[in-house]
Coordinates of C-alpha atoms in Angstrom, one line a residue:
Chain A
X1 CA 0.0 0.0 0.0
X2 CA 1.4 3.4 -1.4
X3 CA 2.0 6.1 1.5
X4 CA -0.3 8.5 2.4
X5 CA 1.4 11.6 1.5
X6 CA 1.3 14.2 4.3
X7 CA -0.6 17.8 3.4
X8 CA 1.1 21.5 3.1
X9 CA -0.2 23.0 5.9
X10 CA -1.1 26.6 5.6
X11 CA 0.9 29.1 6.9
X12 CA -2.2 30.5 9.2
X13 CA -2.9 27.4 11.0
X14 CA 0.8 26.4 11.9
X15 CA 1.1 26.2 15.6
X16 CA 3.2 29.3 16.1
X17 CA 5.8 29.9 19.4
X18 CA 5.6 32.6 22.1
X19 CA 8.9 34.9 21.4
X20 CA 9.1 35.7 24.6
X21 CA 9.0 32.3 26.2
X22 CA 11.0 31.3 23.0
X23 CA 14.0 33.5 24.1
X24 CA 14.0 32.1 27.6
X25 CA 12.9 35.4 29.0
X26 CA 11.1 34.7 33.1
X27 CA 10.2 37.7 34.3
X28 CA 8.1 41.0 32.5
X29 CA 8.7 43.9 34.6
X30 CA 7.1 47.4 34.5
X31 CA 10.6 49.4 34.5
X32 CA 12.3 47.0 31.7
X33 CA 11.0 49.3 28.8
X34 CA 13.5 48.2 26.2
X35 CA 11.3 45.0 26.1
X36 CA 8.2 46.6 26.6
X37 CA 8.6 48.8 23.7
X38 CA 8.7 45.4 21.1
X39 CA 5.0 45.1 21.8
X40 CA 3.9 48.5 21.7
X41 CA 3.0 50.8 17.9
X42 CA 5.0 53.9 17.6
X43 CA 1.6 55.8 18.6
X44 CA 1.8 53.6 22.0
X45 CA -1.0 51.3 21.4
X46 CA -0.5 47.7 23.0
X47 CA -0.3 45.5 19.9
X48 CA -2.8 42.8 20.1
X49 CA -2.1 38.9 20.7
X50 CA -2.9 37.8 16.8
X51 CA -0.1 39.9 15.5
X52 CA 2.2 40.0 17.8
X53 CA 2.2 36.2 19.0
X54 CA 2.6 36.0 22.5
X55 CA 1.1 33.3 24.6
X56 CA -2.1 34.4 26.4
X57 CA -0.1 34.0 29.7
X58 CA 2.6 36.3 28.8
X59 CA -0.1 38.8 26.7
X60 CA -1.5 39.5 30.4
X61 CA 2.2 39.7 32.0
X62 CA 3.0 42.3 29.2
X63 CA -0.1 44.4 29.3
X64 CA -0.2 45.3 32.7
X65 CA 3.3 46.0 32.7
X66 CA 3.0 48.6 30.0
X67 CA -0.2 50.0 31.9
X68 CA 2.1 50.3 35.3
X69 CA 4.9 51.6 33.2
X70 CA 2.9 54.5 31.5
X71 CA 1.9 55.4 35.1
X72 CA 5.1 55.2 36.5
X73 CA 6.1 58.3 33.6
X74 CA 7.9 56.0 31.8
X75 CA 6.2 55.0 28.7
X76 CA 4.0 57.7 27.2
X77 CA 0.2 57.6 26.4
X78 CA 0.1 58.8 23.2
X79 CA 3.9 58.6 21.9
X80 CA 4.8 55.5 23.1
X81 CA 8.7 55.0 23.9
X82 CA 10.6 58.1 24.2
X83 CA 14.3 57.5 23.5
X84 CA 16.8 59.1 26.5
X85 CA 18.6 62.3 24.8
X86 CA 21.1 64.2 26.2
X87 CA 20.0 68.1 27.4
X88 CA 20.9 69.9 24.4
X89 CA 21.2 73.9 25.1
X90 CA 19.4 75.6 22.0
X91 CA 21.2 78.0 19.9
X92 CA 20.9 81.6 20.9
X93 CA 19.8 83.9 18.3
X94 CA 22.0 86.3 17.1
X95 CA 20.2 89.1 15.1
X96 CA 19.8 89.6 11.6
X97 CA 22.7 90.0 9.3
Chain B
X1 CA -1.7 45.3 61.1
X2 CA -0.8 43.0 57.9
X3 CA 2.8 44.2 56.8
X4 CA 3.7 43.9 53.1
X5 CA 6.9 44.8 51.3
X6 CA 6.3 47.3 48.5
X7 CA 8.6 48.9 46.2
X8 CA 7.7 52.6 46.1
X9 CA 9.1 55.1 43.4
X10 CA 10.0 58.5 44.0
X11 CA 10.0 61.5 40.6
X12 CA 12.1 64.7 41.9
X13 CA 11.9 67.6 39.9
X14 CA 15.0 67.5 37.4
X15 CA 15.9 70.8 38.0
X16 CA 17.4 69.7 42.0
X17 CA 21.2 69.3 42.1
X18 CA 22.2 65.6 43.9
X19 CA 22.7 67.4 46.8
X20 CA 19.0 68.8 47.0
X21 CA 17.3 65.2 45.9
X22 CA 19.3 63.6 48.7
X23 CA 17.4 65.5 50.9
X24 CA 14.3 64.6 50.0
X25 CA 15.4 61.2 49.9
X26 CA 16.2 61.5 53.7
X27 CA 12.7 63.2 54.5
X28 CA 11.0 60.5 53.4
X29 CA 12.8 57.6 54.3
X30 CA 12.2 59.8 58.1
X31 CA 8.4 59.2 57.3
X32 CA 8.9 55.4 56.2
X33 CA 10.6 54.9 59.8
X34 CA 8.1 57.2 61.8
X35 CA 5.1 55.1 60.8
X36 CA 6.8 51.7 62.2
X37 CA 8.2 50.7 58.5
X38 CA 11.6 48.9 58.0
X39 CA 13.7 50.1 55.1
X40 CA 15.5 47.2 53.0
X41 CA 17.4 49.8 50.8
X42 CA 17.1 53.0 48.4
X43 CA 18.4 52.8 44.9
X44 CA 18.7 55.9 42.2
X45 CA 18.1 55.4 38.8
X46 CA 19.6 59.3 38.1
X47 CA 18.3 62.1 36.0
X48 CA 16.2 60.6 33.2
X49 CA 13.8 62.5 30.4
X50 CA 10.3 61.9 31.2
X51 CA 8.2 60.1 28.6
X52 CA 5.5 63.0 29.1
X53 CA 5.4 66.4 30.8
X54 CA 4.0 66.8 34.1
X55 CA 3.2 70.5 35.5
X56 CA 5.6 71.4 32.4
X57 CA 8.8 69.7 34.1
X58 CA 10.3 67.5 31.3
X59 CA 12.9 65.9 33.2
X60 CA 13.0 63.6 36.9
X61 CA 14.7 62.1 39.8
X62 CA 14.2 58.5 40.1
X63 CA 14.5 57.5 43.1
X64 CA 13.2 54.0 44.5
X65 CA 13.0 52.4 48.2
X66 CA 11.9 49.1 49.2
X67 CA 9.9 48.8 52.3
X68 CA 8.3 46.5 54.0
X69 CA 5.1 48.5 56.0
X70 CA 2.0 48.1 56.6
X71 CA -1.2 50.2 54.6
X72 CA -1.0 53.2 57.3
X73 CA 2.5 53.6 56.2
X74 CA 1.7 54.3 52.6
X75 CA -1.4 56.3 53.5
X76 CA 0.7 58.9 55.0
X77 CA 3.5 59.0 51.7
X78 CA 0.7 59.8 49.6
X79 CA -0.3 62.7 52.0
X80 CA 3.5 64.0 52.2
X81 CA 3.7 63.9 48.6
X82 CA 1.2 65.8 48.5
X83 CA 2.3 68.5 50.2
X84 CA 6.1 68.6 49.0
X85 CA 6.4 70.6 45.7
X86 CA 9.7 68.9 44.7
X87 CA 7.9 65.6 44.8
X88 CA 6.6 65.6 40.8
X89 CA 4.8 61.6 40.9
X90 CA 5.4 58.9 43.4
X91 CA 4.3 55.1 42.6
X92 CA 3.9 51.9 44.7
X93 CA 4.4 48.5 44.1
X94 CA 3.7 45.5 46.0
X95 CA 6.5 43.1 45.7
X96 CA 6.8 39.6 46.8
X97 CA 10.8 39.7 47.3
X98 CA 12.3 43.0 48.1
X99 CA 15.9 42.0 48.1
X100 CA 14.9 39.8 44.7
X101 CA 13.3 43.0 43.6
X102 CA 16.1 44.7 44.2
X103 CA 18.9 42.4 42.8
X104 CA 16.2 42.6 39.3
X105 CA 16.3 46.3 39.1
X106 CA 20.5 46.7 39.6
X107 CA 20.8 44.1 36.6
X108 CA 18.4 46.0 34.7
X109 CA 20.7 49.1 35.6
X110 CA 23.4 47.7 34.2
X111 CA 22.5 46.3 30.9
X112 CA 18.9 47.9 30.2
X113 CA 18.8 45.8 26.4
X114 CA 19.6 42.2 27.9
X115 CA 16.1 40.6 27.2
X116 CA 15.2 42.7 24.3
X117 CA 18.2 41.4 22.4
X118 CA 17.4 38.1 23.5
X119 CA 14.2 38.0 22.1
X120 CA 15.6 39.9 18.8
X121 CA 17.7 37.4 18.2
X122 CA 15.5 34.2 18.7
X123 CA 12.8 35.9 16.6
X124 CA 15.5 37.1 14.1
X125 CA 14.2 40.7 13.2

């Protein structure tokens, strides 16, 4: 009897792997924004689980540790992650020429 | 009363020297030891840029102490804040490990991209 080949699975309905569990990562905390930031849009909307992949376990881990960081002045409601710059002394103006 | 252990943060305004943060540092750790707290230790986290304005101060003093107190304790810090204009935001935590807490946040200090790389590089972006 001739073997059953096996079927392409679609892309969609692979089973897919946490990234965070994935990279071995324990712990979520609030102050750890450099991680924080990976699941976040660039207008600081928390990205939701279908897109970004997390397990539902670490999707609740993550979301209330950006709510505690944006309380916390850390993350920014509407701008998201705000790099650190150095203070930067603007340049006087110095008249027409 | 039920004690807990709570990690607490303190904002300074950024425009305080060291000198006049430490102060405030001191006042408040007075307060933490007046109400019948214990304090484990008090990190700083430095001058940083906050991520939004508040009363139109765009930089803060992060200061953090971990305390194990009871509720009457923290009652009274969000009553001091209150009335201290150098005090911009003040936060607390309930923590199950202080000294753990503590150990998390010097690591974090010292390399703040550790688990974002890791999970960069596992995903492969």
């Amino acid at each position: 009897m001739a073997k059953r080949k096996r079927r392409n699975i679609p892309e969609k309905h692979q089973k897919r792997h946490c990234p965070v569990e994935k990279a071995g990562v324990t712990e979520i905390n609030y102050k750890d924004i450099e991680l924080l930031k990976l699941f976040i849009t660039t207008k600081g909307k928390i990205i939701p689980r279908r897109i970004s992949g997390l397990s539902s376990k670490t999707q609740t881990k993550v979301t209330a540790a950006i709510k505690q960081a944006r309380n916390a002045c850390l993350l920014s409601f509407a701008q998201g992650y705000v790099p650190q710059e150095e203070e930067q002394e603007k340049p006087r103006f110095q008249g027409r020429k | 009363m039920k004690t807990n252990t709570f990690e607490i943060i303190l904002i300074t305004d950024g425009a305080l020297t060291p000198e006049e943060n430490q102060k405030v540092v001191e006042k408040f750790s007075e307060i933490f030891t007046k109400k019948d707290g214990t304090i484990n230790s008090v990190a700083d986290w430095g001058r940083r840029r906050l991520a939004y304005a508040i009363d139109k101060k765009a930089w803060g003093h992060y200061n953090f102490f971990f305390v194990t107190g009871n509720g009457a304790m923290v009652e009274e810090f969000h009553l001091q804040c209150g009335y201290d204009e150098q005090v911009i935001k003040s936060f607390v935590v309930a923590v199950k490990d202080g000294a753990k807490a503590l150990k998390d946040f010097d690591a974090l200090k010292e390399d703040p991209k550790k688990n974002s790389k890791l999970i960069t590089e596992s995903v492969g972006v």
